[in-house]
Amino acid sequence: MYEDEKLVCEDCGVEFIFTSGEQEFYAEKGLVNKPKRCPECRKKRRQNNRRNRKMYDAVCSKCGVQTQVPFRPIEGREVYCKDCFAKLSEENNNTKE
């Protein structure tokens, strides 16, 4: 159904392959536009966006450690540090199985 397609990166001008597997993934997710950037430029862009993200100070609701989160904490809503969030996510995934 899908065939590999050559595209040109709009950032660096390098040709890259939009594989049939990637096309299938895009279709499953409802994405209709083809990627405009090669995988390397997409990676650099994501890293740059993360670096420029405003972080907010917070205290973990579970362990009490001082942490930073990428959203403005709201009083009365729980906020977790990276470690506690990972543990809670793992616990939730195990209960769903």
PDB file of C-alpha atoms in Angstrom:
ATOM      1  CA  MET A   1       0.000   0.000   0.000  1.00  0.00           C
ATOM      2  CA  TYR A   2       2.739   2.479   0.959  1.00  0.00           C
ATOM      3  CA  GLU A   3       6.049   2.893  -0.848  1.00  0.00           C
ATOM      4  CA  ASP A   4       9.261   4.543   0.329  1.00  0.00           C
ATOM      5  CA  GLU A   5       9.414   8.151  -0.857  1.00  0.00           C
ATOM      6  CA  LYS A   6      12.348  10.543  -1.223  1.00  0.00           C
ATOM      7  CA  LEU A   7      11.831  13.944   0.404  1.00  0.00           C
ATOM      8  CA  VAL A   8      14.095  16.979   0.804  1.00  0.00           C
ATOM      9  CA  CYS A   9      14.651  18.538   4.243  1.00  0.00           C
ATOM     10  CA  GLU A  10      13.547  22.172   4.346  1.00  0.00           C
ATOM     11  CA  ASP A  11      16.225  23.010   6.948  1.00  0.00           C
ATOM     12  CA  CYS A  12      19.404  21.393   5.610  1.00  0.00           C
ATOM     13  CA  GLY A  13      18.426  20.450   2.036  1.00  0.00           C
ATOM     14  CA  VAL A  14      19.454  16.806   2.422  1.00  0.00           C
ATOM     15  CA  GLU A  15      17.378  14.081   0.761  1.00  0.00           C
ATOM     16  CA  PHE A  16      15.854  11.551   3.158  1.00  0.00           C
ATOM     17  CA  ILE A  17      13.561   8.559   2.812  1.00  0.00           C
ATOM     18  CA  PHE A  18      10.016   8.707   4.168  1.00  0.00           C
ATOM     19  CA  THR A  19       9.659   4.954   4.622  1.00  0.00           C
ATOM     20  CA  SER A  20       6.491   2.977   4.080  1.00  0.00           C
ATOM     21  CA  GLY A  21       6.539   2.126   7.803  1.00  0.00           C
ATOM     22  CA  GLU A  22       6.691   5.806   8.740  1.00  0.00           C
ATOM     23  CA  GLN A  23       3.860   6.552   6.311  1.00  0.00           C
ATOM     24  CA  GLU A  24       1.739   3.842   7.915  1.00  0.00           C
ATOM     25  CA  PHE A  25       2.517   5.256  11.371  1.00  0.00           C
ATOM     26  CA  TYR A  26       1.527   8.769  10.224  1.00  0.00           C
ATOM     27  CA  ALA A  27      -1.745   7.410   8.818  1.00  0.00           C
ATOM     28  CA  GLU A  28      -2.542   5.538  12.060  1.00  0.00           C
ATOM     29  CA  LYS A  29      -2.031   8.747  14.036  1.00  0.00           C
ATOM     30  CA  GLY A  30      -4.192  10.751  11.631  1.00  0.00           C
ATOM     31  CA  LEU A  31      -1.259  12.850  10.398  1.00  0.00           C
ATOM     32  CA  VAL A  32      -1.844  14.002   6.822  1.00  0.00           C
ATOM     33  CA  ASN A  33       1.248  16.120   6.148  1.00  0.00           C
ATOM     34  CA  LYS A  34       4.560  14.571   5.143  1.00  0.00           C
ATOM     35  CA  PRO A  35       7.585  15.447   7.292  1.00  0.00           C
ATOM     36  CA  LYS A  36       9.380  18.601   6.164  1.00  0.00           C
ATOM     37  CA  ARG A  37      12.611  17.838   8.011  1.00  0.00           C
ATOM     38  CA  CYS A  38      15.035  14.925   7.941  1.00  0.00           C
ATOM     39  CA  PRO A  39      15.256  12.798  11.111  1.00  0.00           C
ATOM     40  CA  GLU A  40      18.436  14.592  12.246  1.00  0.00           C
ATOM     41  CA  CYS A  41      16.888  18.083  11.891  1.00  0.00           C
ATOM     42  CA  ARG A  42      13.688  16.883  13.630  1.00  0.00           C
ATOM     43  CA  LYS A  43      15.813  15.632  16.527  1.00  0.00           C
ATOM     44  CA  LYS A  44      17.733  18.931  16.761  1.00  0.00           C
ATOM     45  CA  ARG A  45      14.473  20.905  16.682  1.00  0.00           C
ATOM     46  CA  ARG A  46      12.923  18.813  19.502  1.00  0.00           C
ATOM     47  CA  GLN A  47      16.050  19.229  21.633  1.00  0.00           C
ATOM     48  CA  ASN A  48      16.052  22.984  21.026  1.00  0.00           C
ATOM     49  CA  ASN A  49      12.360  23.248  21.968  1.00  0.00           C
ATOM     50  CA  ARG A  50      13.019  21.364  25.202  1.00  0.00           C
ATOM     51  CA  ARG A  51      15.967  23.611  26.048  1.00  0.00           C
ATOM     52  CA  ASN A  52      13.875  26.754  25.607  1.00  0.00           C
ATOM     53  CA  ARG A  53      10.934  25.458  27.656  1.00  0.00           C
ATOM     54  CA  LYS A  54      10.100  27.509  30.753  1.00  0.00           C
ATOM     55  CA  MET A  55      10.334  25.416  33.903  1.00  0.00           C
ATOM     56  CA  TYR A  56       8.538  26.047  37.201  1.00  0.00           C
ATOM     57  CA  ASP A  57       9.690  25.208  40.719  1.00  0.00           C
ATOM     58  CA  ALA A  58       7.526  22.746  42.631  1.00  0.00           C
ATOM     59  CA  VAL A  59       7.601  20.296  45.534  1.00  0.00           C
ATOM     60  CA  CYS A  60       6.822  16.644  44.794  1.00  0.00           C
ATOM     61  CA  SER A  61       3.500  15.636  46.367  1.00  0.00           C
ATOM     62  CA  LYS A  62       4.751  12.104  47.032  1.00  0.00           C
ATOM     63  CA  CYS A  63       8.347  12.396  48.322  1.00  0.00           C
ATOM     64  CA  GLY A  64       8.639  16.135  49.104  1.00  0.00           C
ATOM     65  CA  VAL A  65      11.738  16.751  46.989  1.00  0.00           C
ATOM     66  CA  GLN A  66      12.218  20.133  45.290  1.00  0.00           C
ATOM     67  CA  THR A  67      11.752  19.692  41.515  1.00  0.00           C
ATOM     68  CA  GLN A  68      11.002  21.566  38.305  1.00  0.00           C
ATOM     69  CA  VAL A  69       8.083  20.924  35.959  1.00  0.00           C
ATOM     70  CA  PRO A  70       7.242  22.263  32.468  1.00  0.00           C
ATOM     71  CA  PHE A  71       3.836  23.625  33.573  1.00  0.00           C
ATOM     72  CA  ARG A  72       2.651  26.133  36.149  1.00  0.00           C
ATOM     73  CA  PRO A  73       1.679  24.146  39.275  1.00  0.00           C
ATOM     74  CA  ILE A  74      -1.876  24.767  40.489  1.00  0.00           C
ATOM     75  CA  GLU A  75      -2.541  24.819  44.218  1.00  0.00           C
ATOM     76  CA  GLY A  76      -4.481  21.758  45.315  1.00  0.00           C
ATOM     77  CA  ARG A  77      -3.286  19.641  42.348  1.00  0.00           C
ATOM     78  CA  GLU A  78      -0.605  17.040  42.873  1.00  0.00           C
ATOM     79  CA  VAL A  79       2.804  17.487  41.235  1.00  0.00           C
ATOM     80  CA  TYR A  80       5.421  14.742  41.081  1.00  0.00           C
ATOM     81  CA  CYS A  81       9.171  14.677  40.584  1.00  0.00           C
ATOM     82  CA  LYS A  82      10.519  12.694  37.637  1.00  0.00           C
ATOM     83  CA  ASP A  83      11.204   9.561  39.723  1.00  0.00           C
ATOM     84  CA  CYS A  84       7.815   9.477  41.463  1.00  0.00           C
ATOM     85  CA  PHE A  85       6.003  10.182  38.199  1.00  0.00           C
ATOM     86  CA  ALA A  86       7.814   7.248  36.565  1.00  0.00           C
ATOM     87  CA  LYS A  87       6.924   4.930  39.475  1.00  0.00           C
ATOM     88  CA  LEU A  88       3.265   5.977  39.382  1.00  0.00           C
ATOM     89  CA  SER A  89       3.129   5.515  35.606  1.00  0.00           C
ATOM     90  CA  GLU A  90       4.659   2.047  35.952  1.00  0.00           C
ATOM     91  CA  GLU A  91       2.171   1.115  38.676  1.00  0.00           C
ATOM     92  CA  ASN A  92      -0.748   2.338  36.542  1.00  0.00           C
ATOM     93  CA  ASN A  93       0.491   0.365  33.535  1.00  0.00           C
ATOM     94  CA  ASN A  94       0.798  -2.786  35.637  1.00  0.00           C
ATOM     95  CA  THR A  95      -2.781  -2.475  36.957  1.00  0.00           C
ATOM     96  CA  LYS A  96      -4.150  -2.096  33.389  1.00  0.00           C
ATOM     97  CA  GLU A  97      -2.669  -5.427  32.289  1.00  0.00           C
TER      98      GLU A  97
END
